[in-house]
CSV table of N, CA and C in Angstrom, one decimal:
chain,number,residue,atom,x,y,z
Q,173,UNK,N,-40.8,109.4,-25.2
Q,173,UNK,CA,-40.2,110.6,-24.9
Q,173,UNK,C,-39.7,110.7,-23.5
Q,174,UNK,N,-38.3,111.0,-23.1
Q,174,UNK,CA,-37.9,111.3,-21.4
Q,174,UNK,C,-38.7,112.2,-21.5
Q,175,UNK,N,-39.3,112.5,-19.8
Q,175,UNK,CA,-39.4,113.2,-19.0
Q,175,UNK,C,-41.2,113.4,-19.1
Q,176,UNK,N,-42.0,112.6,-20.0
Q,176,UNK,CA,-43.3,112.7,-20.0
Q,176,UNK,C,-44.3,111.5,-20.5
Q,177,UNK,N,-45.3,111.5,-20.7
Q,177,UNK,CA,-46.2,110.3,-20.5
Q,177,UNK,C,-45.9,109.5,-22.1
Q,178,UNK,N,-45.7,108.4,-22.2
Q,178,UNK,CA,-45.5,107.7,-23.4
Q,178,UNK,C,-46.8,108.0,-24.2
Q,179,UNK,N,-46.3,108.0,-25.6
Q,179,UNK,CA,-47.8,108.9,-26.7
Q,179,UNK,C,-49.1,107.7,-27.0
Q,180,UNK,N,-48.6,106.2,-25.9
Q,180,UNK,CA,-49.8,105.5,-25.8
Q,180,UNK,C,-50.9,105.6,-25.5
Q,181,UNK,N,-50.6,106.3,-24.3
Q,181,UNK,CA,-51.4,106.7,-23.0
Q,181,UNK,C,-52.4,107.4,-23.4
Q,182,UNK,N,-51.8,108.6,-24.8
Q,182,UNK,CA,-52.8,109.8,-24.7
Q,182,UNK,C,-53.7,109.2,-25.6
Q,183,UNK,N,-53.0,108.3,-26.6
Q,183,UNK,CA,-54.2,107.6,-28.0
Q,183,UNK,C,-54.8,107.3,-27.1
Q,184,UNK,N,-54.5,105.8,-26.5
Q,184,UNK,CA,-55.2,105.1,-25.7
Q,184,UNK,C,-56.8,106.3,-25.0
Q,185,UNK,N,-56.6,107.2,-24.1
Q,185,UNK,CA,-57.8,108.4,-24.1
Q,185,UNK,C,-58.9,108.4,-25.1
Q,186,UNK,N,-57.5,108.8,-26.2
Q,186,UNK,CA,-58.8,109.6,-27.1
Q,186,UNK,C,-59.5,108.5,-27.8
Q,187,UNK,N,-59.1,107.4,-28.2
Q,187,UNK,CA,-59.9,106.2,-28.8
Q,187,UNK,C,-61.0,105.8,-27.3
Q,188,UNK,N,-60.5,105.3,-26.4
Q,188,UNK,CA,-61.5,104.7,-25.2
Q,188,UNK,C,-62.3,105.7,-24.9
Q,189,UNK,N,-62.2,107.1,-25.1
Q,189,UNK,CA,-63.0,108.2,-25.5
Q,189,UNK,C,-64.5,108.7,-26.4
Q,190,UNK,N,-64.1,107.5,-27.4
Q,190,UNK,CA,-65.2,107.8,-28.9
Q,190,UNK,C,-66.1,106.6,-28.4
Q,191,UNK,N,-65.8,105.5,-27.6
Q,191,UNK,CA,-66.5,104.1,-26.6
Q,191,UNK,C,-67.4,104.7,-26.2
Q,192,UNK,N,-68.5,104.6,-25.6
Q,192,UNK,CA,-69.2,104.5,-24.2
Q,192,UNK,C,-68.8,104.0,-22.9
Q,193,UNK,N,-68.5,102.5,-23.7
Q,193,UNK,CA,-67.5,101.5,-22.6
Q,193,UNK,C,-66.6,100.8,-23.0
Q,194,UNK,N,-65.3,100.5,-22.4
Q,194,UNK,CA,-64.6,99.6,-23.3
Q,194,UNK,C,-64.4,98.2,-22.1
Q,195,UNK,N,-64.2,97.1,-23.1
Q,195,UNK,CA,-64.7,96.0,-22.3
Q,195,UNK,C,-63.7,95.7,-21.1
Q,196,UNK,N,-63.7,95.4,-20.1
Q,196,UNK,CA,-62.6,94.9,-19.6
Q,196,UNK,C,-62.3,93.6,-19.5
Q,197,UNK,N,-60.5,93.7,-19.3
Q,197,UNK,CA,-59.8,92.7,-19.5
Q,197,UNK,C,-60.0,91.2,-19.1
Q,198,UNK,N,-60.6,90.2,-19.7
Q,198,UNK,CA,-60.8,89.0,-19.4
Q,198,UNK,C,-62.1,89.0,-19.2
Q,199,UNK,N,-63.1,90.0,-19.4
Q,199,UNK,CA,-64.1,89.7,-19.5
Q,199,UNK,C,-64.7,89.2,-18.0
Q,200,UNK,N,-64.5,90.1,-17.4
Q,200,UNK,CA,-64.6,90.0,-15.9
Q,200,UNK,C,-66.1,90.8,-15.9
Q,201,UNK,N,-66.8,91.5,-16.7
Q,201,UNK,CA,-68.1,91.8,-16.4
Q,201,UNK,C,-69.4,90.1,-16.3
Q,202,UNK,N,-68.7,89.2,-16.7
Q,202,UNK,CA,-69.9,88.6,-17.6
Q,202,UNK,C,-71.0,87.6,-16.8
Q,203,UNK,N,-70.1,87.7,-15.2
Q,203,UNK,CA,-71.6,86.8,-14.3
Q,203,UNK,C,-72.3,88.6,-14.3
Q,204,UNK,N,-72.1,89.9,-14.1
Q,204,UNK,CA,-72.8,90.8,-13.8
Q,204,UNK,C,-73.6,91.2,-14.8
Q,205,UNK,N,-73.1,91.2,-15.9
Q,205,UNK,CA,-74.3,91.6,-16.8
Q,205,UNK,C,-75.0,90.6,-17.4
Q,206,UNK,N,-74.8,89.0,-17.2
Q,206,UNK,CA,-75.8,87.7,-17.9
Q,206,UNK,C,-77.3,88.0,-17.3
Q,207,UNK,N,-78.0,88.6,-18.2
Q,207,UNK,CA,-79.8,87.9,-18.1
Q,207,UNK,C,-79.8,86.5,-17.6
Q,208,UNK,N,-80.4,86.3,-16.0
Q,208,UNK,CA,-81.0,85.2,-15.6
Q,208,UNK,C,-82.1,84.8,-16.7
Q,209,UNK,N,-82.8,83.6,-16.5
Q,209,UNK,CA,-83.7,82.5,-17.6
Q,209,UNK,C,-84.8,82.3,-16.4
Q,210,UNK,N,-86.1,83.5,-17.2
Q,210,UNK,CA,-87.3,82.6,-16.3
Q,210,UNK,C,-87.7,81.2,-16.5
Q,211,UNK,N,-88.5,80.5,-15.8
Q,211,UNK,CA,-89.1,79.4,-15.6
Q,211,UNK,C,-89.3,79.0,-17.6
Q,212,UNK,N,-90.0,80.0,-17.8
Q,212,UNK,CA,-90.7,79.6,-19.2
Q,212,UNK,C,-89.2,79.3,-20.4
Q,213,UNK,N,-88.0,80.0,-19.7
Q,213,UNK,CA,-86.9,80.1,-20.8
Q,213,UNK,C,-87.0,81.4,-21.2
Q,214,UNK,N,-87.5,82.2,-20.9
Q,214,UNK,CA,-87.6,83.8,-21.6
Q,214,UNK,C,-86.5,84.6,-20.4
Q,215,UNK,N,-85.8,84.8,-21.2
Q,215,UNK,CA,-84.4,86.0,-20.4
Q,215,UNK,C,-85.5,87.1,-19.9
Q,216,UNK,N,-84.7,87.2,-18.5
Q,216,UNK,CA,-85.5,88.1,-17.7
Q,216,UNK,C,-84.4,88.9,-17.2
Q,217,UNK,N,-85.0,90.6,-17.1
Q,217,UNK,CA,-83.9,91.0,-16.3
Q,217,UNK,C,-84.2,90.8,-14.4
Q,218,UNK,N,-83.5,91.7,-13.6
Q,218,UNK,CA,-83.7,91.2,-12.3
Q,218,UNK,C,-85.1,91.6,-11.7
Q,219,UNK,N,-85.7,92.5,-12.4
Q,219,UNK,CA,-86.8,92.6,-12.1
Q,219,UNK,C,-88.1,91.8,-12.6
Q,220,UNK,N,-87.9,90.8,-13.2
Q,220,UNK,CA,-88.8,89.9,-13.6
Q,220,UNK,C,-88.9,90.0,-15.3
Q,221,UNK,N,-89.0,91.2,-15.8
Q,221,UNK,CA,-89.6,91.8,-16.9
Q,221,UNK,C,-88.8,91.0,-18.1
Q,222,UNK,N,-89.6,91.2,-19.3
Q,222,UNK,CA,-88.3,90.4,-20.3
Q,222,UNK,C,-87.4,91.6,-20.9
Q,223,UNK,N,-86.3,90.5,-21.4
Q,223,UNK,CA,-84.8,91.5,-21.8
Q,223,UNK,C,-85.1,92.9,-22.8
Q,224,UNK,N,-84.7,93.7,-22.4
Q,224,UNK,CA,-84.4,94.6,-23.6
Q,224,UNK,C,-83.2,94.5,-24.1
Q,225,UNK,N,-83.2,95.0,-25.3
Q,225,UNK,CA,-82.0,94.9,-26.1
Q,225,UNK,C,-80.8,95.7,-25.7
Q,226,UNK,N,-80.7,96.2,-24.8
Q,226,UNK,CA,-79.9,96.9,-23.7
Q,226,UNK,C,-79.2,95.8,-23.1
Q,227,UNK,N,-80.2,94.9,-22.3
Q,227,UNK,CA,-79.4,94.1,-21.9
Q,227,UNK,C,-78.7,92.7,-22.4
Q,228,UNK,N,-79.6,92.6,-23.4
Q,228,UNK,CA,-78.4,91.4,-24.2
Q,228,UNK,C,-77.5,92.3,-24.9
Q,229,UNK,N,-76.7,93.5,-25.0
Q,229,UNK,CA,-75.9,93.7,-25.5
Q,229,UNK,C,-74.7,94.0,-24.4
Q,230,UNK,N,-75.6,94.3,-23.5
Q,230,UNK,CA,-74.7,94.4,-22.2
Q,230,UNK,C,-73.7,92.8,-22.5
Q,231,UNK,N,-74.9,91.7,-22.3
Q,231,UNK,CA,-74.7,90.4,-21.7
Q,231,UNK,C,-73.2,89.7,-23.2
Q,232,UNK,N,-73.8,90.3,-24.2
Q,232,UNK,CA,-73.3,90.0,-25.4
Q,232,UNK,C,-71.2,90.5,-25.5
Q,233,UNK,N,-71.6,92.0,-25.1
Q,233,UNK,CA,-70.4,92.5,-24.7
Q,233,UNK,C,-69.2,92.0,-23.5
Q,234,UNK,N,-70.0,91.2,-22.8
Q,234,UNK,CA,-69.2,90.8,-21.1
Q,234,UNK,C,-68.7,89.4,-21.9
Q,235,UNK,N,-69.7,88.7,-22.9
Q,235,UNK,CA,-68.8,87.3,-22.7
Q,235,UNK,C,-68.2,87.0,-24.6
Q,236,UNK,N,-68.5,88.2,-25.3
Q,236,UNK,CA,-68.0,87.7,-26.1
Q,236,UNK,C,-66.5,87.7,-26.3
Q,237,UNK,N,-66.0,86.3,-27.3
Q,237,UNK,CA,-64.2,86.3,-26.7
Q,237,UNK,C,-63.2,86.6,-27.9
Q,238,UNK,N,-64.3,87.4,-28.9
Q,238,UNK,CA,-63.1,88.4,-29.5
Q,238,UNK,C,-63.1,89.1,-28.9
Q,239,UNK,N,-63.9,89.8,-28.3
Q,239,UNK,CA,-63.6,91.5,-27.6
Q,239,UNK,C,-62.1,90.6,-26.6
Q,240,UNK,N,-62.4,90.1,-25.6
Q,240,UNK,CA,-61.3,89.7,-25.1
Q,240,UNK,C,-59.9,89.3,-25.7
Q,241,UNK,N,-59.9,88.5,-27.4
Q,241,UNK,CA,-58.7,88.8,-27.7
Q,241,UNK,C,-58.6,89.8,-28.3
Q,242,UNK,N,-59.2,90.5,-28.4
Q,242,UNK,CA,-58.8,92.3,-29.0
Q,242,UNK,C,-58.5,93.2,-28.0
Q,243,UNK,N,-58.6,92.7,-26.7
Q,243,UNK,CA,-58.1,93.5,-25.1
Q,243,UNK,C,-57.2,92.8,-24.8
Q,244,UNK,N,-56.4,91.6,-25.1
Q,244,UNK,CA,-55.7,91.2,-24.9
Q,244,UNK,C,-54.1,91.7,-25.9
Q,245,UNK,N,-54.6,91.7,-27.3
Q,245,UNK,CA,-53.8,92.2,-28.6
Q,245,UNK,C,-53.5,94.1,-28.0
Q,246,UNK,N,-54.3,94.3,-27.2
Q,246,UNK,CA,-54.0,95.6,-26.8
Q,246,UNK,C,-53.1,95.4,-25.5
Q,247,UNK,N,-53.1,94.8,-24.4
Q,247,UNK,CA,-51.7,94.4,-23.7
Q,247,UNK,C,-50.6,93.9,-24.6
Q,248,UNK,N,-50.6,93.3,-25.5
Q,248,UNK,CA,-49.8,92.7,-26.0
Q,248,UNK,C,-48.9,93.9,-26.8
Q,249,UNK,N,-49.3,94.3,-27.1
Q,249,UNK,CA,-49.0,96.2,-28.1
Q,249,UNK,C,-48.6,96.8,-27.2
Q,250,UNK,N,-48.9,96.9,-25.9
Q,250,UNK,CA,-48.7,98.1,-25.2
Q,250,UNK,C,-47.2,97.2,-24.9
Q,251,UNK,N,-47.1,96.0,-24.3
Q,251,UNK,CA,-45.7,95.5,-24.1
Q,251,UNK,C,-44.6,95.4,-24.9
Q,252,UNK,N,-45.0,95.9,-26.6
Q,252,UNK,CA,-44.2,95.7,-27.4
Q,252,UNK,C,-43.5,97.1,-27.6
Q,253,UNK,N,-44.1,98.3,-27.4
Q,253,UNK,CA,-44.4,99.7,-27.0
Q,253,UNK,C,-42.8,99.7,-26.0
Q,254,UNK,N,-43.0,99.4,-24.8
Q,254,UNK,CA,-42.3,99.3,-23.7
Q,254,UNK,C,-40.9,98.5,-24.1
Q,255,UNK,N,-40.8,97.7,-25.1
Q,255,UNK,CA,-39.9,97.0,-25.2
Q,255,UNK,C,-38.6,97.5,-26.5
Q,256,UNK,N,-39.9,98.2,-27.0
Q,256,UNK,CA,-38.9,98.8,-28.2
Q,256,UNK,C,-38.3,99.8,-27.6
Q,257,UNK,N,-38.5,100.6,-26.7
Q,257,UNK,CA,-37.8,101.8,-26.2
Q,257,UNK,C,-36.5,101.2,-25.1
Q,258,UNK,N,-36.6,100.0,-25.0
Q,258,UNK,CA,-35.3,99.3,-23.8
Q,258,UNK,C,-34.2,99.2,-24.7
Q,259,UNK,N,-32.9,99.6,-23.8
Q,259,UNK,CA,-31.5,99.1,-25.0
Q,259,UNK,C,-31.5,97.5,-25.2
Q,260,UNK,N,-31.0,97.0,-25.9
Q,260,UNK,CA,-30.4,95.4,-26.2
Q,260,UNK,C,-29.7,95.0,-24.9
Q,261,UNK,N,-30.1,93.2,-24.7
Q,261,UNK,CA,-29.3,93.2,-23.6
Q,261,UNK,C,-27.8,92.7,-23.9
Q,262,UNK,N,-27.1,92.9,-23.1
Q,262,UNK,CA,-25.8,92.6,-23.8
Q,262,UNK,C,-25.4,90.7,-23.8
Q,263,UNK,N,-24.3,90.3,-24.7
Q,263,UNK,CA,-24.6,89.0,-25.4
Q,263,UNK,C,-22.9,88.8,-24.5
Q,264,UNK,N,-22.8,87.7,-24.2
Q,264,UNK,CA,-21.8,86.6,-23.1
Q,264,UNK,C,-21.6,85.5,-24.1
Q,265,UNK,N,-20.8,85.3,-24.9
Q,265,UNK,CA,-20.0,83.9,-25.7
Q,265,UNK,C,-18.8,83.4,-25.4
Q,266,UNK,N,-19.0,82.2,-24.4
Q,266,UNK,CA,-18.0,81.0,-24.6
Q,266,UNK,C,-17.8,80.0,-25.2
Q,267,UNK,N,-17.2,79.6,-25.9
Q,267,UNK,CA,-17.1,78.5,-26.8
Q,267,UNK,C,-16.0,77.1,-26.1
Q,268,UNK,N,-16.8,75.9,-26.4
Q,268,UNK,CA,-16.2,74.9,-26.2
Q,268,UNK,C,-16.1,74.0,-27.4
Q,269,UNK,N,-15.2,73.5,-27.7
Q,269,UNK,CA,-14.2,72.3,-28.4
Q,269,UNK,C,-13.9,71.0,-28.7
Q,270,UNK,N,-14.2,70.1,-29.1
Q,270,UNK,CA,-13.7,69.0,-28.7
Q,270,UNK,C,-14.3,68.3,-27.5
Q,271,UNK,N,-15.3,68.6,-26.9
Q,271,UNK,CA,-16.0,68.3,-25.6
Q,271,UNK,C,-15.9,66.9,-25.2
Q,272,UNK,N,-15.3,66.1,-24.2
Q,272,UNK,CA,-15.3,65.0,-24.4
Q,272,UNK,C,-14.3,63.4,-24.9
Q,273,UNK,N,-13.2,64.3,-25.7
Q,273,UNK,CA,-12.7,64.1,-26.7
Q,273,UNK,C,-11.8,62.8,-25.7
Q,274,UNK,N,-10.9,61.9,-26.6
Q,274,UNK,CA,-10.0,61.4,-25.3
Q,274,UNK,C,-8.9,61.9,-25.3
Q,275,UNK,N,-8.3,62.6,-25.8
Q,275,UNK,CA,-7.2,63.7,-25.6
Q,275,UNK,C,-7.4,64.5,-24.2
Q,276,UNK,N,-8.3,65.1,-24.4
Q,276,UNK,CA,-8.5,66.0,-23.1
Q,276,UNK,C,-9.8,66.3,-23.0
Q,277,UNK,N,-10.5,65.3,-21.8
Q,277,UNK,CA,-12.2,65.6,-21.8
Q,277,UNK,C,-12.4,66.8,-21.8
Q,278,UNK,N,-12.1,67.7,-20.6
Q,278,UNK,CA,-12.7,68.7,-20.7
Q,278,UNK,C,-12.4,70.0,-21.9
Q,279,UNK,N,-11.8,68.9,-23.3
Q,279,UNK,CA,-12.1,69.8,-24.5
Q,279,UNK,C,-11.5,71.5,-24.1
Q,280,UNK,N,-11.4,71.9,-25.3
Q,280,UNK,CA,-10.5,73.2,-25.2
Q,280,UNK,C,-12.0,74.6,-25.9
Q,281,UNK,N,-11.4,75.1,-24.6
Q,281,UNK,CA,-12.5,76.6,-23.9
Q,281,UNK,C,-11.8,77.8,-24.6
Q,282,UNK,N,-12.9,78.7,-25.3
Q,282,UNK,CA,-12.1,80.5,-25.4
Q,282,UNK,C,-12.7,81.4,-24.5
Q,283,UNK,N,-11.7,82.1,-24.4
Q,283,UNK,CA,-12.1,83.4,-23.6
Q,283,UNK,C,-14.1,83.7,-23.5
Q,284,UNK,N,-14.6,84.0,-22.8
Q,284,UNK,CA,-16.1,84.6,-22.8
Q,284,UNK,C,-15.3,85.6,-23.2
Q,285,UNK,N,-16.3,86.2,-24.1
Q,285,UNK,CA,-16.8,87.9,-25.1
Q,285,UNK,C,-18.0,88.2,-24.8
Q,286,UNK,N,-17.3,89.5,-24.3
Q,286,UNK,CA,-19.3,90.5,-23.9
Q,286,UNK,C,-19.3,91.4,-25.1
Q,287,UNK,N,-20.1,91.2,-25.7
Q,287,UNK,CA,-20.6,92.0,-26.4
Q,287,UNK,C,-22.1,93.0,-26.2
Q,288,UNK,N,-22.0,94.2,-26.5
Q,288,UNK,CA,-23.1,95.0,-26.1
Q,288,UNK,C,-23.6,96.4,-27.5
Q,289,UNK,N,-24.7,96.0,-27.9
Q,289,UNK,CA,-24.9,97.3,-29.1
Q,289,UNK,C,-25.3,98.7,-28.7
Q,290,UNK,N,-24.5,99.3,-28.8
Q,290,UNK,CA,-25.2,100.8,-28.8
Q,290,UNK,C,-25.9,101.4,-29.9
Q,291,UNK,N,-27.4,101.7,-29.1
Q,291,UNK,CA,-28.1,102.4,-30.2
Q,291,UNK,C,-28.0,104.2,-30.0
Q,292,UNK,N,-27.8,104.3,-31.6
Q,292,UNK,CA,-27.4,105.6,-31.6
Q,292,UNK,C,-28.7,106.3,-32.7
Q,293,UNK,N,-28.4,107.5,-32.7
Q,293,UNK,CA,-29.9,108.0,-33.7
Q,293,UNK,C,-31.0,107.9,-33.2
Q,294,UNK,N,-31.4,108.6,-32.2
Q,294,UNK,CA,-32.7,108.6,-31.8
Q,294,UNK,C,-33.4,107.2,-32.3
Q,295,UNK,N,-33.1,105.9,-32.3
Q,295,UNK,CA,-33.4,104.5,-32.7
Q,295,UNK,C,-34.4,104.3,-32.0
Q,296,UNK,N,-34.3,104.0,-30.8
Q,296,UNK,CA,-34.7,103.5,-29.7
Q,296,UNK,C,-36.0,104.5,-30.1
Q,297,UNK,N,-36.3,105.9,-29.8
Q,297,UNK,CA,-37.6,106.5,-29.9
Q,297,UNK,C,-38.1,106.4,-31.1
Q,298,UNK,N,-37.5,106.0,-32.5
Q,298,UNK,CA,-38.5,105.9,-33.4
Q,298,UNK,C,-39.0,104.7,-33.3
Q,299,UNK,N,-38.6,103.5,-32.9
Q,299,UNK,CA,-39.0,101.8,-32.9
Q,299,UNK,C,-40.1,102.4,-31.7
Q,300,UNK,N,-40.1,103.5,-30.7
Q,300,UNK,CA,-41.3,103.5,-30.0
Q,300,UNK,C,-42.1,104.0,-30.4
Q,301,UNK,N,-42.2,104.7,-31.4
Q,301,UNK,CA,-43.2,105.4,-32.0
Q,301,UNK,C,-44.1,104.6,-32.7
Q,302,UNK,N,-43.5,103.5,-33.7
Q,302,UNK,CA,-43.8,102.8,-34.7
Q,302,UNK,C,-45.2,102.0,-33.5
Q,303,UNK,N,-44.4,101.6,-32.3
Q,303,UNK,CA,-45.0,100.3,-31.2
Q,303,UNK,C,-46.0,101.3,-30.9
Q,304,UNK,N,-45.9,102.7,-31.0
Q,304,UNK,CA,-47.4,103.5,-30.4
Q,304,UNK,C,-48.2,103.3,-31.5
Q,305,UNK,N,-48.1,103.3,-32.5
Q,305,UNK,CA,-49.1,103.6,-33.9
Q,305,UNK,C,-49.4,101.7,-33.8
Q,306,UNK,N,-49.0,100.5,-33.2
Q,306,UNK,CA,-49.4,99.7,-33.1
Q,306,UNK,C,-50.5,98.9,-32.1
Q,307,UNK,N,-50.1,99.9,-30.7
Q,307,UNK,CA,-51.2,99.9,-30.0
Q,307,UNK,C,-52.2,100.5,-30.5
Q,308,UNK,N,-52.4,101.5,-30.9
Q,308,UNK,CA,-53.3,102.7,-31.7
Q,308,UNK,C,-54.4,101.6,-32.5
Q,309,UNK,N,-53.6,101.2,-33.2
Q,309,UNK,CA,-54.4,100.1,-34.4
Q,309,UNK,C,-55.2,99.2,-33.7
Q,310,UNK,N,-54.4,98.5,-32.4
Q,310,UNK,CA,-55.1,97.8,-31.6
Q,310,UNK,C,-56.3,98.1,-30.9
Q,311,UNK,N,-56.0,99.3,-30.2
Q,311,UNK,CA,-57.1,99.4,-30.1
Q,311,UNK,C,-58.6,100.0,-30.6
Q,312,UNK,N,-58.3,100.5,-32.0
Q,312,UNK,CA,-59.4,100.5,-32.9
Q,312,UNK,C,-60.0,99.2,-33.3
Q,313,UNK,N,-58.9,98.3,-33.3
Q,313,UNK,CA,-59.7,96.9,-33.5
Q,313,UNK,C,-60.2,96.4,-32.4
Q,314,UNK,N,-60.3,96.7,-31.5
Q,314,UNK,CA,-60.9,96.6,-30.2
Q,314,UNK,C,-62.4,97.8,-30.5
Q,315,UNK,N,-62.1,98.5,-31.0
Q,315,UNK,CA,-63.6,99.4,-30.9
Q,315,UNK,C,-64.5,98.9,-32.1
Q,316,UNK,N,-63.9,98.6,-33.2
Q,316,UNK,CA,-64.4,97.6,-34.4
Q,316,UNK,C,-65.1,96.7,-34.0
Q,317,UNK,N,-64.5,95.7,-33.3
Q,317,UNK,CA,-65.6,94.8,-33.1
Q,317,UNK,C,-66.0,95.0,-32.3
Q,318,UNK,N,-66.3,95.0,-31.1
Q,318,UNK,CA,-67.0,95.9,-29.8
Q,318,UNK,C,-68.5,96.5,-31.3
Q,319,UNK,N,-68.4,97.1,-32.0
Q,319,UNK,CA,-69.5,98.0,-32.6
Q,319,UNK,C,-69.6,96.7,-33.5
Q,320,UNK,N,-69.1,95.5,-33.8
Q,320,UNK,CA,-69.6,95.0,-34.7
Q,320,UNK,C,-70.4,93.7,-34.1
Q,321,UNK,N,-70.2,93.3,-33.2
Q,321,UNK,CA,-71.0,92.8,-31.8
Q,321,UNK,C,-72.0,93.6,-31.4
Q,322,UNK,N,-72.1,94.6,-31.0
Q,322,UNK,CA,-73.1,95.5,-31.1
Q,322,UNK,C,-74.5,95.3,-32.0
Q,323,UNK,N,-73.8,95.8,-32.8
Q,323,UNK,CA,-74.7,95.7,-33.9
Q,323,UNK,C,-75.1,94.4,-34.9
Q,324,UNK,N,-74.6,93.4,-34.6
Q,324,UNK,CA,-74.9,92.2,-34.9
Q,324,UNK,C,-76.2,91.7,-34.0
Q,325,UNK,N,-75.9,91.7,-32.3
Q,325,UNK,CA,-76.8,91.6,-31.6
Q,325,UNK,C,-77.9,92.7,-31.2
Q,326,UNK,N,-78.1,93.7,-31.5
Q,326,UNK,CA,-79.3,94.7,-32.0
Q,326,UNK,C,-80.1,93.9,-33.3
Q,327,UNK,N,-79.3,93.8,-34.5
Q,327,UNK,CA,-79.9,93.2,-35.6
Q,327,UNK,C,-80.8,92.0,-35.1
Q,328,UNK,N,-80.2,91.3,-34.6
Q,328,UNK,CA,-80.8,89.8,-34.3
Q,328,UNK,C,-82.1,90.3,-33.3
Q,329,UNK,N,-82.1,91.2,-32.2
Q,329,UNK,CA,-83.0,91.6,-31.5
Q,329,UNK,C,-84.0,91.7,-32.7
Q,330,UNK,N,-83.9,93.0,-33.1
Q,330,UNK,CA,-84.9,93.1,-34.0
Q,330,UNK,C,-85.7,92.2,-34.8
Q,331,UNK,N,-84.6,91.2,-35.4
Q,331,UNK,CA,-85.5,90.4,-36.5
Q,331,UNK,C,-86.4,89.7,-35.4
Q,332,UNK,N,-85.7,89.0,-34.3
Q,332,UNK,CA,-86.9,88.2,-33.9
Q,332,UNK,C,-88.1,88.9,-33.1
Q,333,UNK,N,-87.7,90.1,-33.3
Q,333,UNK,CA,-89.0,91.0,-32.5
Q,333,UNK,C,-89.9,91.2,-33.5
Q,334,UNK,N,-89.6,91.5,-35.0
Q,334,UNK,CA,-90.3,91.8,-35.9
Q,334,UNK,C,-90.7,90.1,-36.4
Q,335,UNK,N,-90.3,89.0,-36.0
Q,335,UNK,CA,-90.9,88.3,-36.2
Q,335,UNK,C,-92.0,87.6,-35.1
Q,336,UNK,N,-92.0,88.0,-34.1
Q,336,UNK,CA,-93.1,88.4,-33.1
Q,336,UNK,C,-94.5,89.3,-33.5
């Protein structure tokens, strides 16, 4: 819409909103939140103590690399967003002939034609709407697995605790 914030921005809020945290791009947390390895092999956090399940989900969240292609599928969306709202660029055709030929190498040339589409009908803003409701998706699939990572690595804590 002219004259105010694209309707990505605001999803983008209210989804990264229902998060705690959403991962960042490239997975740039993952030397900060890895559990160092005591002597024995038992994950320790920095104070010596062994991991809580806090921290391997931290550690689980920073390096797993769907969350990264699911933050990446969300740049990718937001560019497609931005792209659908640009006019077409305009199209330059010259045509050559005969190229080569022994009549006349340099072959017979037509005029260049610029061609240019005008979009008419509010076009341009509904193809951006469509690209908003695709970022939108994106990044629910970004909160999907983010919770299914989650909860995968909580489960696993547990079983081997309860097998302790």
């Amino acid at each position: 819409p002219p004259g105010g914030p694209p309707p990505v921005a605001v999803s983008l809020r209210r989804h990264a909103a229902a998060a705690p945290a959403v991962v960042q791009a490239g997975n740039r947390e993952f030397a900060a939140n890895t559990p160092p390895l005591a002597p024995d092999g038992v994950p320790t956090n920095t104070a010596g103590a062994p991991v809580r399940v806090d921290d391997l989900v931290r550690a689980a969240v920073g390096r797993n690399p769907r969350l990264g292609r699911a933050t990446f599928a969300i740049d990718q969306a937001q560019g497609r967003f931005v792209q659908a709202g640009l006019y077409p660029n305009p199209a330059l055709a010259v045509t050559g002939d005969e190229l080569g030929d022994r009549t006349g190498p340099g072959g017979i040339w037509t005029a260049p034609q610029v061609t240019q589409e005008i979009v008419t009908g509010r076009k341009l803003s509904l193809s951006q709407a469509v690209a908003a409701q695709e970022v939108d998706q994106a990044a629910l699939a970004l909160l999907r697995e983010r919770y299914a990572v989650i909860g995968g690595v909580r489960a696993a804590f547990y079983d081997v605790y309860a097998l302790e």
